[in-house]
XYZ file of C-alpha atoms in Angstrom:
661
model
C 28.451 -13.501 9.921
C 24.723 -14.833 9.419
C 23.341 -12.821 6.497
C 20.141 -14.585 6.809
C 19.043 -11.807 9.273
C 19.091 -9.369 6.544
C 16.921 -11.408 4.369
C 13.559 -9.770 5.511
C 14.945 -6.186 4.550
C 16.004 -7.344 1.230
C 12.520 -8.895 0.261
C 10.961 -5.709 1.473
C 13.321 -3.370 -0.472
C 13.126 -5.583 -3.401
C 9.402 -5.201 -3.638
C 9.479 -1.495 -3.294
C 11.947 -1.651 -6.240
C 9.628 -3.766 -8.293
C 6.762 -1.339 -7.365
C 9.105 1.316 -8.676
C 9.889 -0.463 -11.744
C 6.429 -1.172 -12.483
C 5.271 2.644 -12.224
C 8.377 3.434 -14.239
C 7.653 1.202 -17.223
C 3.926 2.173 -17.092
C 5.141 5.893 -17.330
C 7.201 5.044 -20.309
C 4.544 3.249 -22.111
C 2.019 6.086 -21.620
C 4.353 8.694 -22.552
C 4.311 10.693 -19.193
C 8.035 9.450 -18.375
C 10.907 12.030 -17.877
C 14.497 11.271 -19.087
C 15.316 10.031 -15.556
C 12.512 7.396 -15.420
C 14.408 4.776 -17.381
C 17.480 5.183 -14.801
C 15.166 4.783 -11.768
C 13.613 1.476 -13.589
C 17.311 0.337 -14.073
C 18.639 1.131 -10.882
C 15.579 -0.803 -9.486
C 16.534 -3.957 -11.171
C 20.269 -3.496 -10.268
C 19.533 -3.298 -6.865
C 17.292 -6.355 -6.896
C 20.046 -8.465 -8.785
C 22.779 -7.364 -6.226
C 21.019 -8.205 -3.285
C 20.006 -11.580 -4.794
C 23.469 -12.382 -5.855
C 24.599 -11.551 -2.186
C 22.115 -13.815 -0.733
C 22.513 -16.686 -3.076
C 19.019 -16.507 -4.851
C 20.328 -17.304 -8.098
C 16.823 -17.618 -9.881
C 16.224 -13.886 -8.938
C 19.759 -12.660 -9.779
C 19.717 -14.507 -13.265
C 16.260 -13.099 -14.373
C 17.092 -9.544 -13.361
C 20.316 -9.711 -15.063
C 18.552 -10.555 -18.166
C 16.051 -7.826 -17.538
C 18.700 -5.498 -16.648
C 20.295 -6.065 -20.152
C 17.351 -5.167 -21.624
C 16.911 -2.165 -19.783
C 20.607 -1.138 -20.265
C 20.076 -0.979 -23.937
C 17.044 1.283 -23.565
C 19.005 3.783 -21.531
C 22.034 3.836 -23.584
C 19.771 4.751 -26.497
C 20.469 1.406 -28.307
C 16.655 0.480 -28.086
C 13.398 1.873 -27.847
C 11.046 0.190 -25.309
C 7.772 -0.473 -27.352
C 4.528 -1.873 -25.848
C 5.618 -5.303 -26.503
C 9.126 -4.833 -24.672
C 7.389 -3.072 -21.725
C 4.924 -6.134 -21.744
C 7.859 -8.622 -21.344
C 9.581 -6.438 -18.645
C 6.146 -6.385 -16.640
C 5.741 -9.991 -16.991
C 9.320 -10.571 -15.761
C 8.533 -8.307 -12.775
C 5.578 -10.275 -11.966
C 7.740 -13.476 -12.237
C 10.326 -11.678 -9.859
C 7.587 -10.941 -7.365
C 6.776 -14.675 -7.326
C 10.391 -15.792 -7.021
C 10.814 -13.342 -4.145
C 7.611 -14.953 -2.264
C 9.192 -18.403 -3.007
C 12.513 -17.452 -1.515
C 10.903 -15.724 1.508
C 8.592 -18.585 2.396
C 10.525 -21.586 0.946
C 7.911 -22.406 -1.557
C 8.630 -24.087 -5.050
C 9.359 -21.855 -7.765
C 6.897 -21.347 -10.759
C 8.962 -22.768 -13.252
C 6.454 -22.107 -15.964
C 6.118 -18.362 -15.028
C 9.861 -18.200 -14.746
C 10.245 -19.885 -18.302
C 7.628 -17.533 -19.753
C 9.456 -14.284 -18.343
C 12.838 -15.546 -19.488
C 11.380 -16.412 -22.819
C 9.755 -12.912 -23.366
C 13.007 -11.101 -22.591
C 15.029 -13.211 -24.858
C 12.482 -12.743 -27.710
C 12.589 -9.028 -27.283
C 16.550 -8.941 -27.204
C 16.600 -11.597 -30.252
C 14.189 -9.637 -32.145
C 15.968 -6.253 -31.832
C 19.225 -7.659 -32.077
C 18.476 -8.881 -35.670
C 16.996 -5.410 -36.550
C 19.807 -3.694 -35.112
C 22.710 -6.127 -35.894
C 23.896 -4.383 -38.985
C 23.828 -1.100 -37.187
C 25.742 -2.593 -34.198
C 28.429 -4.140 -36.558
C 28.847 -0.931 -38.077
C 29.209 0.782 -34.860
C 31.406 -1.776 -33.504
C 33.712 -1.318 -36.746
C 33.904 2.547 -35.869
C 34.853 2.190 -32.415
C 38.661 2.010 -31.981
C 39.142 2.341 -28.244
C 37.191 2.847 -25.231
C 38.151 5.492 -22.836
C 37.166 5.299 -19.249
C 37.181 7.527 -16.253
C 36.869 6.056 -13.234
C 37.150 7.890 -9.808
C 36.237 5.718 -6.927
C 34.258 7.518 -4.062
C 36.185 7.731 -0.892
C 33.990 5.549 0.975
C 34.439 2.321 -1.776
C 36.518 0.109 0.629
C 34.020 0.239 3.420
C 31.446 -1.461 1.174
C 33.953 -4.204 0.415
C 34.529 -3.283 -2.986
C 38.169 -3.035 -4.550
C 39.161 -0.725 -7.420
C 42.066 -3.120 -8.385
C 39.505 -6.022 -8.777
C 37.961 -3.848 -11.389
C 41.221 -3.148 -13.084
C 42.161 -6.746 -13.384
C 38.877 -7.758 -14.757
C 39.235 -5.059 -17.533
C 42.692 -6.098 -18.121
C 41.403 -9.806 -18.688
C 39.376 -8.498 -21.683
C 42.233 -6.831 -23.740
C 45.380 -4.616 -23.514
C 44.545 -2.219 -20.768
C 46.037 1.513 -20.861
C 46.185 2.819 -17.110
C 46.968 6.482 -16.102
C 46.797 6.928 -12.597
C 45.538 10.214 -11.081
C 47.039 10.839 -7.552
C 46.456 14.571 -7.387
C 44.171 13.909 -4.167
C 46.498 11.841 -2.463
C 47.249 13.396 1.012
C 50.451 13.620 2.934
C 51.667 10.184 4.410
C 50.768 11.557 7.845
C 47.160 12.493 6.742
C 46.638 9.182 4.992
C 43.500 7.146 6.040
C 43.934 3.407 4.930
C 40.353 3.028 4.572
C 39.589 5.812 2.249
C 40.248 5.706 -1.568
C 42.164 8.643 -3.150
C 43.263 7.530 -6.529
C 41.481 7.839 -9.788
C 42.277 6.243 -13.044
C 41.896 6.994 -16.840
C 42.023 3.757 -18.938
C 42.068 2.892 -22.438
C 40.693 -0.413 -23.851
C 40.497 -1.787 -27.360
C 37.407 -1.298 -29.349
C 36.935 -4.800 -29.756
C 35.748 -5.292 -26.283
C 31.993 -5.318 -25.714
C 30.376 -2.338 -24.002
C 28.372 -4.940 -22.082
C 31.770 -6.450 -20.459
C 32.931 -2.752 -19.271
C 29.561 -2.141 -17.809
C 29.435 -5.254 -16.097
C 33.065 -5.006 -14.556
C 31.543 -1.570 -12.939
C 28.238 -3.189 -11.965
C 28.815 -3.339 -8.347
C 30.231 -0.120 -7.582
C 28.114 2.130 -10.228
C 26.540 4.226 -7.355
C 30.036 4.345 -5.552
C 31.970 6.158 -8.166
C 32.288 8.669 -10.950
C 32.358 6.769 -14.318
C 32.617 8.030 -17.831
C 32.806 5.569 -20.801
C 33.391 6.881 -24.263
C 33.881 5.132 -27.480
C 36.708 6.873 -29.634
C 36.092 6.271 -33.330
C 38.741 4.855 -35.617
C 39.390 8.169 -37.631
C 38.657 10.096 -34.765
C 40.528 13.536 -34.278
C 39.775 13.429 -30.558
C 42.829 14.476 -28.717
C 44.396 11.976 -26.262
C 43.616 12.480 -22.623
C 45.569 15.524 -20.908
C 48.796 14.586 -18.879
C 47.790 13.583 -15.245
C 49.498 16.583 -13.845
C 46.924 18.958 -15.643
C 44.126 16.986 -14.063
C 42.102 18.145 -10.944
C 41.380 14.489 -10.127
C 37.818 14.995 -11.803
C 36.800 12.644 -14.190
C 34.682 13.700 -17.168
C 31.136 12.754 -16.203
C 28.552 11.765 -18.728
C 25.014 11.118 -18.379
C 25.536 8.176 -15.997
C 27.381 10.714 -13.644
C 24.809 13.170 -13.699
C 22.266 10.436 -12.554
C 24.489 9.400 -9.830
C 24.617 13.058 -8.611
C 20.801 13.209 -9.021
C 20.487 10.049 -7.014
C 22.883 11.298 -4.208
C 20.831 14.593 -3.946
C 17.532 12.571 -3.781
C 19.159 10.592 -0.657
C 20.002 13.646 1.086
C 16.393 14.701 0.695
C 15.150 11.364 1.807
C 16.118 11.130 5.520
C 13.843 8.591 6.443
C 14.507 5.355 8.347
C 13.135 1.955 8.086
C 11.742 0.572 11.439
C 9.820 -2.451 12.193
C 6.165 -2.126 12.441
C 6.065 -4.130 15.743
C 8.307 -1.304 17.296
C 5.953 1.266 16.168
C 3.040 -0.416 17.479
C 4.890 -0.936 21.023
C 5.456 2.804 20.924
C 1.975 3.503 20.431
C 0.825 1.148 22.956
C 2.967 2.877 25.267
C 1.341 6.262 24.446
C -1.962 4.975 24.878
C -1.115 3.951 28.319
C 0.050 7.373 29.028
C -2.937 8.984 27.684
C -5.140 6.512 30.131
C -2.967 7.583 32.935
C -3.297 11.221 32.064
C -7.147 10.793 31.820
C -7.117 9.372 35.377
C -5.057 12.209 36.873
C -7.314 14.542 35.080
C -10.418 12.751 36.741
C -8.819 12.601 40.115
C -7.803 16.182 39.822
C -11.281 17.309 39.728
C -11.839 16.586 43.613
C -8.990 18.907 44.344
C -9.401 22.410 45.845
C -8.317 24.631 42.719
C -6.889 27.546 45.017
C -4.968 25.362 47.165
C -3.663 23.234 44.074
C -3.297 25.786 41.551
C 0.305 24.700 40.634
C -0.496 21.326 40.389
C -3.699 21.835 38.326
C -1.464 24.012 35.994
C 0.858 21.272 35.490
C -1.747 18.856 34.811
C -3.175 21.000 32.191
C 0.071 21.117 30.553
C 0.423 17.550 30.820
C -2.764 17.167 28.993
C -1.771 19.280 26.220
C 1.665 17.574 25.699
C 0.044 14.165 25.994
C -2.208 15.083 23.135
C 0.406 16.477 20.661
C 2.556 13.322 21.661
C -0.373 11.027 20.902
C -1.108 12.648 17.452
C 2.661 12.708 16.502
C 3.016 9.048 17.394
C -0.127 8.003 15.726
C 1.247 10.099 12.406
C 3.854 7.568 12.269
C 1.756 4.667 11.285
C 0.015 7.087 8.632
C 0.988 6.371 5.169
C -0.179 7.921 1.958
C -3.141 6.131 0.216
C -0.848 6.215 -2.721
C 0.578 2.832 -1.235
C -2.868 1.474 -2.272
C -3.339 3.480 -5.488
C 0.021 2.577 -6.860
C -1.061 -1.087 -7.793
C -4.098 0.109 -10.187
C -2.228 1.463 -13.139
C -0.926 -2.034 -13.885
C -4.166 -3.741 -13.206
C -6.297 -1.188 -15.223
C -3.707 -1.743 -18.139
C -4.054 -5.502 -18.115
C -7.934 -5.481 -17.707
C -8.120 -3.013 -20.390
C -6.296 -5.161 -22.763
C -8.092 -8.299 -21.664
C -11.401 -6.740 -22.226
C -10.792 -5.163 -25.046
C -11.687 -1.776 -23.752
C -10.088 1.654 -23.690
C -9.687 2.883 -20.119
C -8.082 6.110 -18.766
C -7.188 6.003 -14.942
C -6.996 9.232 -13.224
C -5.952 9.472 -9.464
C -6.050 12.458 -6.973
C -5.530 12.880 -3.346
C -2.691 10.421 -3.280
C -0.880 12.001 -0.344
C -3.751 11.721 1.851
C -2.572 9.724 4.886
C -4.304 6.807 6.484
C -3.356 4.049 9.193
C -1.066 1.448 7.845
C -3.404 -1.251 8.966
C -6.370 0.561 7.361
C -4.299 0.684 4.076
C -3.625 -3.068 3.958
C -7.140 -3.993 4.404
C -8.826 -1.597 2.081
C -6.792 -2.675 -0.958
C -8.836 -5.972 -1.603
C -12.150 -3.898 -1.657
C -10.694 -1.346 -3.907
C -9.395 -3.979 -6.222
C -12.756 -5.627 -6.455
C -14.725 -2.052 -7.089
C -12.204 -1.035 -9.720
C -12.619 -4.454 -11.543
C -16.115 -4.288 -11.259
C -16.319 -0.701 -12.785
C -13.893 -1.940 -15.890
C -15.936 -4.971 -16.448
C -19.642 -3.892 -15.813
C -19.313 -0.307 -15.771
C -17.392 1.033 -18.897
C -18.830 0.071 -22.184
C -16.822 -1.093 -25.226
C -15.565 1.733 -27.243
C -18.283 1.085 -29.998
C -20.941 1.439 -27.437
C -19.434 4.352 -25.973
C -19.171 6.107 -29.554
C -22.609 5.224 -30.192
C -23.768 6.756 -27.030
C -21.709 10.234 -27.989
C -19.047 9.678 -25.557
C -15.371 9.389 -25.955
C -14.321 5.843 -26.777
C -11.833 5.854 -24.006
C -13.810 5.400 -20.508
C -12.485 6.996 -17.556
C -11.962 5.385 -13.961
C -11.134 8.012 -11.178
C -9.695 7.253 -7.868
C -10.163 10.119 -5.304
C -8.848 10.419 -1.666
C -9.657 13.359 0.813
C -10.044 14.020 4.418
C -13.391 14.780 5.769
C -13.487 15.649 9.716
C -12.005 12.654 11.462
C -12.502 10.372 8.560
C -11.118 9.725 5.054
C -13.383 9.322 1.940
C -12.201 7.298 -0.914
C -14.228 7.419 -3.921
C -14.027 5.105 -7.256
C -16.034 6.830 -10.050
C -16.530 5.616 -13.743
C -18.298 7.529 -16.616
C -19.874 4.214 -17.972
C -23.353 3.091 -18.393
C -24.557 3.405 -14.801
C -26.710 1.196 -12.871
C -29.817 0.071 -14.234
C -32.726 1.044 -11.496
C -35.469 -1.290 -13.113
C -33.331 -4.213 -13.793
C -32.000 -4.136 -10.253
C -35.650 -4.182 -8.821
C -36.603 -6.783 -11.151
C -33.605 -9.242 -10.150
C -34.510 -8.253 -6.323
C -38.064 -9.499 -7.095
C -36.944 -12.475 -8.389
C -34.758 -13.389 -5.607
C -37.392 -12.454 -3.106
C -35.359 -9.530 -1.777
C -37.670 -7.323 0.846
C -38.417 -4.148 -0.956
C -40.302 -1.039 0.370
C -42.835 0.727 -1.903
C -41.484 3.530 -3.871
C -37.948 2.937 -2.815
C -34.939 5.555 -3.186
C -32.386 5.397 -5.533
C -29.987 4.758 -2.541
C -32.221 2.081 -1.209
C -32.461 0.410 -4.841
C -28.227 0.725 -5.177
C -28.078 -0.874 -1.692
C -29.657 -4.173 -3.290
C -26.164 -4.851 -5.053
C -24.731 -5.581 -1.612
C -26.841 -8.369 -0.871
C -25.122 -11.924 -1.004
C -25.114 -13.584 -4.455
C -27.008 -10.391 -6.055
C -25.981 -9.842 -9.787
C -27.649 -8.260 -12.880
C -24.778 -9.604 -14.949
C -26.502 -11.359 -18.147
C -23.255 -13.527 -18.502
C -20.652 -14.895 -16.256
C -17.121 -13.713 -17.005
C -13.860 -15.020 -15.319
C -13.768 -11.689 -13.705
C -17.223 -11.363 -12.378
C -20.758 -12.069 -12.740
C -21.652 -14.310 -9.975
C -22.642 -11.699 -7.489
C -19.879 -12.558 -5.114
C -17.750 -9.608 -4.025
C -20.045 -6.673 -3.333
C -21.256 -8.057 -0.123
C -17.649 -8.946 0.945
C -16.635 -5.225 0.072
C -19.464 -3.944 2.177
C -18.532 -6.426 5.154
C -14.681 -5.691 5.022
C -15.476 -2.180 4.982
C -17.860 -2.170 7.920
C -15.319 -4.275 9.694
C -12.927 -1.212 9.552
C -15.519 0.832 11.083
C -16.327 2.332 7.667
C -19.417 2.783 5.433
C -19.838 2.493 1.773
C -22.507 4.124 -0.431
C -23.144 4.298 -4.172
C -24.407 7.094 -6.252
C -25.315 6.196 -10.021
C -27.191 7.778 -12.918
C -27.954 5.746 -15.990
C -25.784 6.489 -19.153
C -23.399 8.719 -16.932
C -21.677 6.591 -14.597
C -21.334 5.270 -11.099
C -19.686 6.193 -7.971
C -18.868 4.177 -4.951
C -18.041 6.382 -2.064
C -16.197 4.541 0.975
C -16.007 6.415 4.469
C -13.133 5.327 6.666
C -11.718 5.972 10.001
C -8.462 7.372 10.007
C -7.035 4.577 12.456
C -7.961 1.487 14.296
C -6.038 2.405 17.149
C -8.888 4.894 18.439
C -12.424 4.420 18.568
C -15.407 6.636 18.950
C -17.740 4.781 21.379
C -21.067 5.037 23.320
C -20.416 3.963 26.906
C -23.253 2.018 28.439
C -23.976 0.486 32.009
C -24.612 -3.117 32.038
C -24.902 -5.378 35.170
C -22.721 -2.995 37.201
C -20.072 -2.884 34.308
C -19.216 -0.296 31.665
C -19.373 -1.447 28.020
C -18.337 0.391 24.741
C -20.411 0.216 21.756
C -18.607 1.361 18.477
C -20.366 4.791 17.618
C -20.589 4.031 13.915
C -22.793 0.993 14.682
C -25.241 2.864 16.619
C -28.453 3.752 14.881
C -30.665 5.259 17.687
C -31.562 4.461 21.416
C -34.766 4.301 22.938
C -36.876 3.253 26.010
C -39.452 0.645 24.891
C -43.058 0.926 26.295
C -44.732 -2.022 27.956
C -46.271 -3.439 24.888
C -43.118 -3.095 22.662
C -41.357 -6.256 23.917
C -42.924 -9.596 22.774
C -41.611 -13.111 23.383
C -41.786 -15.660 20.635
C -42.024 -19.278 21.633
C -41.156 -18.605 25.334
C -37.521 -17.761 24.121
C -36.618 -15.353 21.725
C -37.730 -11.531 22.581
C -38.301 -8.914 19.783
C -38.655 -5.094 20.131
C -41.091 -3.058 18.017
C -39.453 -0.052 16.594
C -42.107 1.711 14.945
C -43.538 -0.582 12.140
C -40.667 -3.259 12.366
C -39.640 -5.947 14.886
C -35.911 -6.487 15.807
C -34.190 -9.214 17.793
C -33.736 -8.026 21.455
C -30.506 -9.167 23.055
C -30.075 -8.616 26.832
C -26.473 -7.737 27.233
C -26.223 -8.735 30.807
C -27.438 -12.404 30.129
C -24.985 -12.523 26.903
C -21.945 -11.486 29.252
C -23.082 -13.796 32.262
C -23.768 -10.549 34.289
C -27.028 -9.950 36.648
C -28.785 -7.252 34.955
C -30.354 -4.411 37.126
C -32.950 -3.455 34.451
C -33.001 0.052 35.769
C -30.318 2.974 36.052
C -28.898 4.717 38.882
C -31.558 7.196 38.782
C -34.240 4.678 39.964
C -35.675 4.244 36.807
C -36.500 0.555 36.523
C -37.048 0.497 32.531
C -34.519 -0.864 30.428
C -33.011 1.035 27.592
C -32.659 -0.461 24.082
C -29.834 0.595 21.837
C -30.364 -0.308 18.105
C -27.177 -1.196 16.362
C -26.614 -2.471 12.786
C -23.814 -4.703 11.300
C -23.656 -6.503 7.899
C -26.999 -4.658 6.945
C -28.825 -6.544 9.970
C -30.174 -4.520 12.766
C -30.233 -5.774 16.561
C -31.786 -4.068 19.676
C -29.434 -4.432 22.682
C -30.831 -4.009 26.201
C -28.845 -2.012 28.766
C -29.290 -0.434 31.946
C -28.169 2.895 31.300
C -26.521 5.198 28.671
C -23.337 7.132 30.117
C -22.197 9.153 27.175
C -19.718 9.117 24.224
C -15.902 9.282 24.361
C -12.795 8.366 22.246
C -11.212 5.342 23.811
C -7.770 3.777 22.808
C -8.468 0.137 21.724
C -6.574 -2.609 23.330
C -6.425 -6.063 21.968
C -7.726 -8.906 23.965
C -6.954 -11.613 21.859
C -3.273 -10.779 21.902
C -2.993 -10.720 25.667
C -5.697 -13.346 26.675
C -7.779 -15.003 24.159
C -10.616 -14.502 21.781
C -14.014 -13.720 23.478
C -16.851 -14.240 21.686
C -19.086 -10.853 21.483
C -16.144 -8.727 22.561
C -13.807 -7.272 19.923
C -11.328 -5.405 22.373
C -10.945 -3.517 25.670
C -9.978 0.042 26.961
C -9.246 1.666 30.244
C -11.601 4.417 31.484
C -10.342 7.726 33.082
C -11.093 6.101 36.479
C -9.038 3.160 35.762
C -11.960 0.590 35.150
C -11.363 -1.773 32.195
C -14.305 -1.527 29.664
C -15.064 -4.102 27.145
C -15.775 -3.075 23.546
C -18.843 -4.831 22.117
C -18.428 -6.747 18.814
C -21.704 -5.467 17.128
C -20.764 -7.736 13.957
C -20.358 -10.895 16.077
C -23.401 -10.334 18.122
C -25.611 -9.796 14.935
C -24.079 -12.769 13.232
C -24.574 -15.098 16.196
C -28.131 -13.919 16.322
C -28.918 -14.742 13.021
C -27.541 -18.171 13.495
C -29.665 -18.537 16.278
C -32.704 -17.471 14.505
C -31.741 -19.857 11.404
C -31.345 -22.809 13.900
């Protein structure tokens, strides 16, 4: 069997396990973990190890084995995970991510990082082993025998595991006492050869290391009931009861409780893993259904409502069902914003340590759902904003105390729905933006500033490329690269960003995003006999220019006067090779200008007529045809016609390059 086809699932699951490990370790460090957390972390490492060994990724399985050993000591109570040990485990997790990437893409292994991870874990275990050597030796001396209760799950054979292999492995470590418990063995006629019915009560000498016993059961830990008990040399513990008095129920310890809890969790988690391309194909089909339904609705307006009452009633029902189906299918792609927030506890911890600051991270609204594509694209801007807030926003502990603040700064991440959008806010309680310094820097750079600018206008200056008020460069920030990219990326998602700040009290960056990229709120306009869609979030205003409002510069470029400003004027008909009618269907020969904005630059688009506003299902042209300059996609209108969606960002960028030339 070609097992490489399971690689993708292994890599994906392993990354999820690494995320769970990291979250658990950070919770253990912060003291917010519960008793189950260490077991969750251990299981995550154990799953990665098992998968890596199956697929032959030796470097991954070796590192996870070492990591698992350290975690096993912690969960058995033989070790306390102090900040140094958690730091070593986190570094090992980082190295595992790199190894997964190398295995997935065939890249070279980061040998230096791998060695650092191994050395860190070995140092932790070596340090602890010296401290605990005397106690361990005493403990070993006191254990005379190991009693092991082992009851395989009925389905163990189906996973390829064999209980007898485990018994043979245990027997290899010392004299093995075996008592077979066969109370659950059915009649021969009812026997299923693929089910496990037997259980065992096993005895091993106390000289056998506990780790050797654990290793023997490592592959079946979640497929059995297992209890391992060390019997002291002078113990008065009674020998195990005779088999005939047992009900084939092995005495369960903490590990079995964990298994039961996990089993319950699995029952509650009834999700399935589906490839994204299958979900996208389903969404595409529903989009086609929505378009077809819109066409039927438009055609039905021409029918006699009395003669076609039943047909029209059926079409209304189809309309409702289509809308419900569309909402349900779009919900499949929705993920909680926690997927984006989950990386920040680790990042904040590392940055705070590096900058010698005390930082408290608070998150809320993690369950707020957002389209998977939006979440993937919003992560980088969020990382930049959080990094800026820690590096520039929060003061050092001494400064905060001098200002009468708690010496631990707070970074807050909040997500919430507002109408058809999601709003994500990144807040800090640091020093806030310095209005005077920003204005001074803007004047030095020659940026246009109006008289008596509002705070919002001043804060917007930080989005200019290369703008920075930092006095010193650091390896984190200070070059003014980033905020302009943040705004550009958010605008590319159809979102908006704004800043609120108060000197000495902190700063909040608010990001407003559409819930999904598959549906667009658009303004429909007529140009040269065709219909185009302008993204509504890019539209500022529309107006009908007067006779003297349009000027031509150097017999080429045209500009439109909008109040006290002049904007480049672009004829959309000429842009797309159409013959503009320069008038609308109502006989009005004057063209109409729609002012749009992208990347902080405004542009006036000359169109023939404004048709209205509507939501449209976005179709990707590039995937089915090729990239077309000035067009970001297409949609199908209710009358069956195809309408192109104008790439406002691309047009403003091209216009700027033309002006620069």
